[in-house]
mmCIF file of C-alpha atoms in Angstrom:
data_model
loop_
_atom_site.group_PDB
_atom_site.id
_atom_site.type_symbol
_atom_site.label_atom_id
_atom_site.label_comp_id
_atom_site.label_asym_id
_atom_site.label_seq_id
_atom_site.Cartn_x
_atom_site.Cartn_y
_atom_site.Cartn_z
ATOM 1 C CA UNK A 1 -172.859 31.875 129.794
ATOM 2 C CA UNK A 2 -172.602 34.832 132.125
ATOM 3 C CA UNK A 3 -169.213 36.471 131.797
ATOM 4 C CA UNK A 4 -169.233 37.728 135.399
ATOM 5 C CA UNK A 5 -168.408 34.302 136.786
ATOM 6 C CA UNK A 6 -165.115 34.155 138.638
ATOM 7 C CA UNK A 7 -163.728 31.123 140.427
ATOM 8 C CA UNK A 8 -162.997 31.798 144.093
ATOM 9 C CA UNK A 9 -159.279 32.026 144.867
ATOM 10 C CA UNK A 10 -157.618 28.653 145.424
ATOM 11 C CA UNK A 11 -155.686 29.919 148.434
ATOM 12 C CA UNK A 12 -158.806 31.349 150.087
ATOM 13 C CA UNK A 13 -158.496 31.857 153.819
ATOM 14 C CA UNK A 14 -161.735 33.761 154.532
ATOM 15 C CA UNK A 15 -164.374 31.086 155.050
ATOM 16 C CA UNK A 16 -167.415 33.344 154.711
ATOM 17 C CA UNK A 17 -166.039 34.914 151.562
ATOM 18 C CA UNK A 18 -165.227 31.501 150.099
ATOM 19 C CA UNK A 19 -168.738 30.165 150.723
ATOM 20 C CA UNK A 20 -170.423 33.261 149.334
ATOM 21 C CA UNK A 21 -168.054 33.366 146.347
ATOM 22 C CA UNK A 22 -168.902 29.760 145.440
ATOM 23 C CA UNK A 23 -172.601 30.534 145.857
ATOM 24 C CA UNK A 24 -172.245 33.578 143.611
ATOM 25 C CA UNK A 25 -170.403 31.503 141.003
ATOM 26 C CA UNK A 26 -173.237 28.969 140.986
ATOM 27 C CA UNK A 27 -175.932 31.650 140.917
ATOM 28 C CA UNK A 28 -174.339 33.249 137.858
ATOM 29 C CA UNK A 29 -174.003 29.838 136.236
ATOM 30 C CA UNK A 30 -177.729 29.198 136.799
ATOM 31 C CA UNK A 31 -178.614 32.570 135.257
ATOM 32 C CA UNK A 32 -176.359 31.866 132.287
ATOM 33 C CA UNK A 33 -178.133 28.579 131.649
ATOM 34 C CA UNK A 34 -181.483 30.362 131.263
ATOM 35 C CA UNK A 35 -180.482 33.655 129.638
ATOM 36 C CA UNK A 36 -181.261 33.735 125.954
ATOM 37 C CA UNK A 37 -184.015 31.140 126.089
ATOM 38 C CA UNK A 38 -187.452 32.124 124.836
ATOM 39 C CA UNK A 39 -190.249 31.875 127.380
ATOM 40 C CA UNK A 40 -191.566 28.821 125.528
ATOM 41 C CA UNK A 41 -188.244 26.990 125.729
ATOM 42 C CA UNK A 42 -187.637 28.093 129.325
ATOM 43 C CA UNK A 43 -191.026 26.773 130.435
ATOM 44 C CA UNK A 44 -191.007 23.480 128.554
ATOM 45 C CA UNK A 45 -190.901 20.390 130.783
ATOM 46 C CA UNK A 46 -188.970 17.849 128.681
ATOM 47 C CA UNK A 47 -188.986 15.048 131.256
ATOM 48 C CA UNK A 48 -192.359 13.272 131.215
ATOM 49 C CA UNK A 49 -192.062 12.040 134.803
ATOM 50 C CA UNK A 50 -191.216 15.547 136.080
ATOM 51 C CA UNK A 51 -193.879 17.868 134.645
ATOM 52 C CA UNK A 52 -192.901 20.899 136.768
ATOM 53 C CA UNK A 53 -189.178 20.738 136.049
ATOM 54 C CA UNK A 54 -188.445 23.502 133.569
ATOM 55 C CA UNK A 55 -185.431 25.767 133.248
ATOM 56 C CA UNK A 56 -187.371 28.763 134.528
ATOM 57 C CA UNK A 57 -188.984 26.610 137.203
ATOM 58 C CA UNK A 58 -185.534 25.721 138.540
ATOM 59 C CA UNK A 59 -184.788 29.426 138.949
ATOM 60 C CA UNK A 60 -188.118 29.995 140.722
ATOM 61 C CA UNK A 61 -187.302 27.110 143.063
ATOM 62 C CA UNK A 62 -183.843 28.547 143.760
ATOM 63 C CA UNK A 63 -185.464 31.864 144.696
ATOM 64 C CA UNK A 64 -187.656 30.027 147.217
ATOM 65 C CA UNK A 65 -184.673 28.098 148.582
ATOM 66 C CA UNK A 66 -182.626 31.272 149.070
ATOM 67 C CA UNK A 67 -185.552 33.116 150.620
ATOM 68 C CA UNK A 68 -186.132 30.391 153.176
ATOM 69 C CA UNK A 69 -182.566 29.502 154.117
ATOM 70 C CA UNK A 70 -180.812 32.857 153.989
ATOM 71 C CA UNK A 71 -183.463 35.495 154.592
ATOM 72 C CA UNK A 72 -185.884 33.651 156.883
ATOM 73 C CA UNK A 73 -183.777 31.042 158.688
ATOM 74 C CA UNK A 74 -180.276 32.531 158.808
ATOM 75 C CA UNK A 75 -181.269 36.201 158.720
ATOM 76 C CA UNK A 76 -184.424 35.966 160.801
ATOM 77 C CA UNK A 77 -186.350 38.257 158.459
ATOM 78 C CA UNK A 78 -190.128 38.376 158.620
ATOM 79 C CA UNK A 79 -190.805 37.819 154.921
ATOM 80 C CA UNK A 80 -193.124 35.308 153.286
ATOM 81 C CA UNK A 81 -191.763 31.916 152.328
ATOM 82 C CA UNK A 82 -192.254 31.049 148.664
ATOM 83 C CA UNK A 83 -192.937 27.328 149.005
ATOM 84 C CA UNK A 84 -196.674 27.379 148.354
ATOM 85 C CA UNK A 85 -199.176 24.690 149.248
ATOM 86 C CA UNK A 86 -197.197 21.682 148.037
ATOM 87 C CA UNK A 87 -193.691 20.627 147.028
ATOM 88 C CA UNK A 88 -194.233 21.586 143.386
ATOM 89 C CA UNK A 89 -195.545 25.107 144.012
ATOM 90 C CA UNK A 90 -192.135 26.804 144.049
ATOM 91 C CA UNK A 91 -191.426 25.461 140.548
ATOM 92 C CA UNK A 92 -194.553 26.836 138.862
ATOM 93 C CA UNK A 93 -194.432 29.762 136.449
ATOM 94 C CA UNK A 94 -197.261 32.293 136.483
ATOM 95 C CA UNK A 95 -198.715 33.547 133.192
ATOM 96 C CA UNK A 96 -197.328 37.068 133.707
ATOM 97 C CA UNK A 97 -193.765 35.895 134.421
ATOM 98 C CA UNK A 98 -191.070 36.102 131.777
ATOM 99 C CA UNK A 99 -187.487 34.886 131.615
ATOM 100 C CA UNK A 100 -186.296 38.422 132.332
ATOM 101 C CA UNK A 101 -188.687 38.989 135.240
ATOM 102 C CA UNK A 102 -187.816 35.710 136.968
ATOM 103 C CA UNK A 103 -184.077 36.300 136.534
ATOM 104 C CA UNK A 104 -184.555 39.818 137.946
ATOM 105 C CA UNK A 105 -186.408 38.316 140.927
ATOM 106 C CA UNK A 106 -183.528 35.885 141.459
ATOM 107 C CA UNK A 107 -180.977 38.695 141.428
ATOM 108 C CA UNK A 108 -183.136 40.721 143.836
ATOM 109 C CA UNK A 109 -183.210 37.745 146.179
ATOM 110 C CA UNK A 110 -179.391 37.733 146.256
ATOM 111 C CA UNK A 111 -179.513 41.295 147.566
ATOM 112 C CA UNK A 112 -182.140 40.399 150.166
ATOM 113 C CA UNK A 113 -180.006 37.434 151.231
ATOM 114 C CA UNK A 114 -176.876 39.554 151.612
ATOM 115 C CA UNK A 115 -178.728 42.061 153.762
ATOM 116 C CA UNK A 116 -180.306 39.296 155.846
ATOM 117 C CA UNK A 117 -177.007 37.691 156.823
ATOM 118 C CA UNK A 118 -175.038 40.920 157.223
ATOM 119 C CA UNK A 119 -173.065 40.846 160.449
ATOM 120 C CA UNK A 120 -173.122 37.069 160.855
ATOM 121 C CA UNK A 121 -169.928 35.031 160.998
ATOM 122 C CA UNK A 122 -169.739 31.440 159.696
ATOM 123 C CA UNK A 123 -169.992 29.915 163.171
ATOM 124 C CA UNK A 124 -172.924 32.083 164.284
ATOM 125 C CA UNK A 125 -176.229 30.333 164.852
ATOM 126 C CA UNK A 126 -179.074 31.258 162.546
ATOM 127 C CA UNK A 127 -181.229 34.086 163.812
ATOM 128 C CA UNK A 128 -184.535 32.229 163.450
ATOM 129 C CA UNK A 129 -183.623 28.629 164.386
ATOM 130 C CA UNK A 130 -187.177 27.664 163.431
ATOM 131 C CA UNK A 131 -186.723 23.963 164.131
ATOM 132 C CA UNK A 132 -184.401 24.249 167.135
ATOM 133 C CA UNK A 133 -181.470 22.486 165.438
ATOM 134 C CA UNK A 134 -179.001 25.287 166.111
ATOM 135 C CA UNK A 135 -177.671 25.465 162.569
ATOM 136 C CA UNK A 136 -174.788 27.798 161.843
ATOM 137 C CA UNK A 137 -174.500 30.216 158.956
ATOM 138 C CA UNK A 138 -171.691 27.927 157.737
ATOM 139 C CA UNK A 139 -174.176 25.026 157.518
ATOM 140 C CA UNK A 140 -176.803 27.129 155.741
ATOM 141 C CA UNK A 141 -174.324 28.435 153.163
ATOM 142 C CA UNK A 142 -172.852 24.973 152.548
ATOM 143 C CA UNK A 143 -176.387 23.620 152.110
ATOM 144 C CA UNK A 144 -177.239 26.415 149.689
ATOM 145 C CA UNK A 145 -174.054 25.798 147.682
ATOM 146 C CA UNK A 146 -174.898 22.099 147.322
ATOM 147 C CA UNK A 147 -178.572 22.780 146.542
ATOM 148 C CA UNK A 148 -177.753 25.406 143.929
ATOM 149 C CA UNK A 149 -175.010 23.219 142.433
ATOM 150 C CA UNK A 150 -177.395 20.286 142.159
ATOM 151 C CA UNK A 151 -179.927 22.409 140.314
ATOM 152 C CA UNK A 152 -177.274 23.898 138.030
ATOM 153 C CA UNK A 153 -176.676 20.307 136.944
ATOM 154 C CA UNK A 154 -180.363 20.038 136.100
ATOM 155 C CA UNK A 155 -180.092 23.281 134.149
ATOM 156 C CA UNK A 156 -177.206 21.823 132.106
ATOM 157 C CA UNK A 157 -179.535 19.153 130.769
ATOM 158 C CA UNK A 158 -182.597 21.376 130.485
ATOM 159 C CA UNK A 159 -180.669 23.908 128.392
ATOM 160 C CA UNK A 160 -179.197 21.233 126.153
ATOM 161 C CA UNK A 161 -182.642 19.700 125.643
ATOM 162 C CA UNK A 162 -184.132 23.149 124.950
ATOM 163 C CA UNK A 163 -181.780 24.393 122.257
ATOM 164 C CA UNK A 164 -178.714 22.174 122.131
ATOM 165 C CA UNK A 165 -176.416 24.656 123.887
ATOM 166 C CA UNK A 166 -173.834 23.071 126.136
ATOM 167 C CA UNK A 167 -172.378 25.055 128.986
ATOM 168 C CA UNK A 168 -169.066 25.187 130.724
#
């Protein structure tokens, strides 16, 4: 498990910092669940009814989620979405991708996300507002925390099924 994980302070009073600290904690947890797996183990889909759900596929999906919600929607950046043609596309691993390359892409997306939302306060409306719902940065970050947390739960099971390792 990644040793850089730090729980946000219990007496936190900076809302933006609290949301981003929880997101960072979950991001590092996700990375820790995949680090150390071979490509074969990281790309094995152990659930017969979910053939695209692999440990590395979860990370690829999280990259797409961050790109859309933080860089495109909240930040208003003109960058390509990573969803693909159907709901499963963001989970698929290309032949050239490795555990290290996908984790590096995930970390790079964190930097893009931070730059995209720079200068926004929690109550600010997203810069793109693509669907006209008037979401706030607070909403987007809370959504991303729950989405990432949900997928970290998937990674708990995927890692245990891959090599028996249980996380924190």
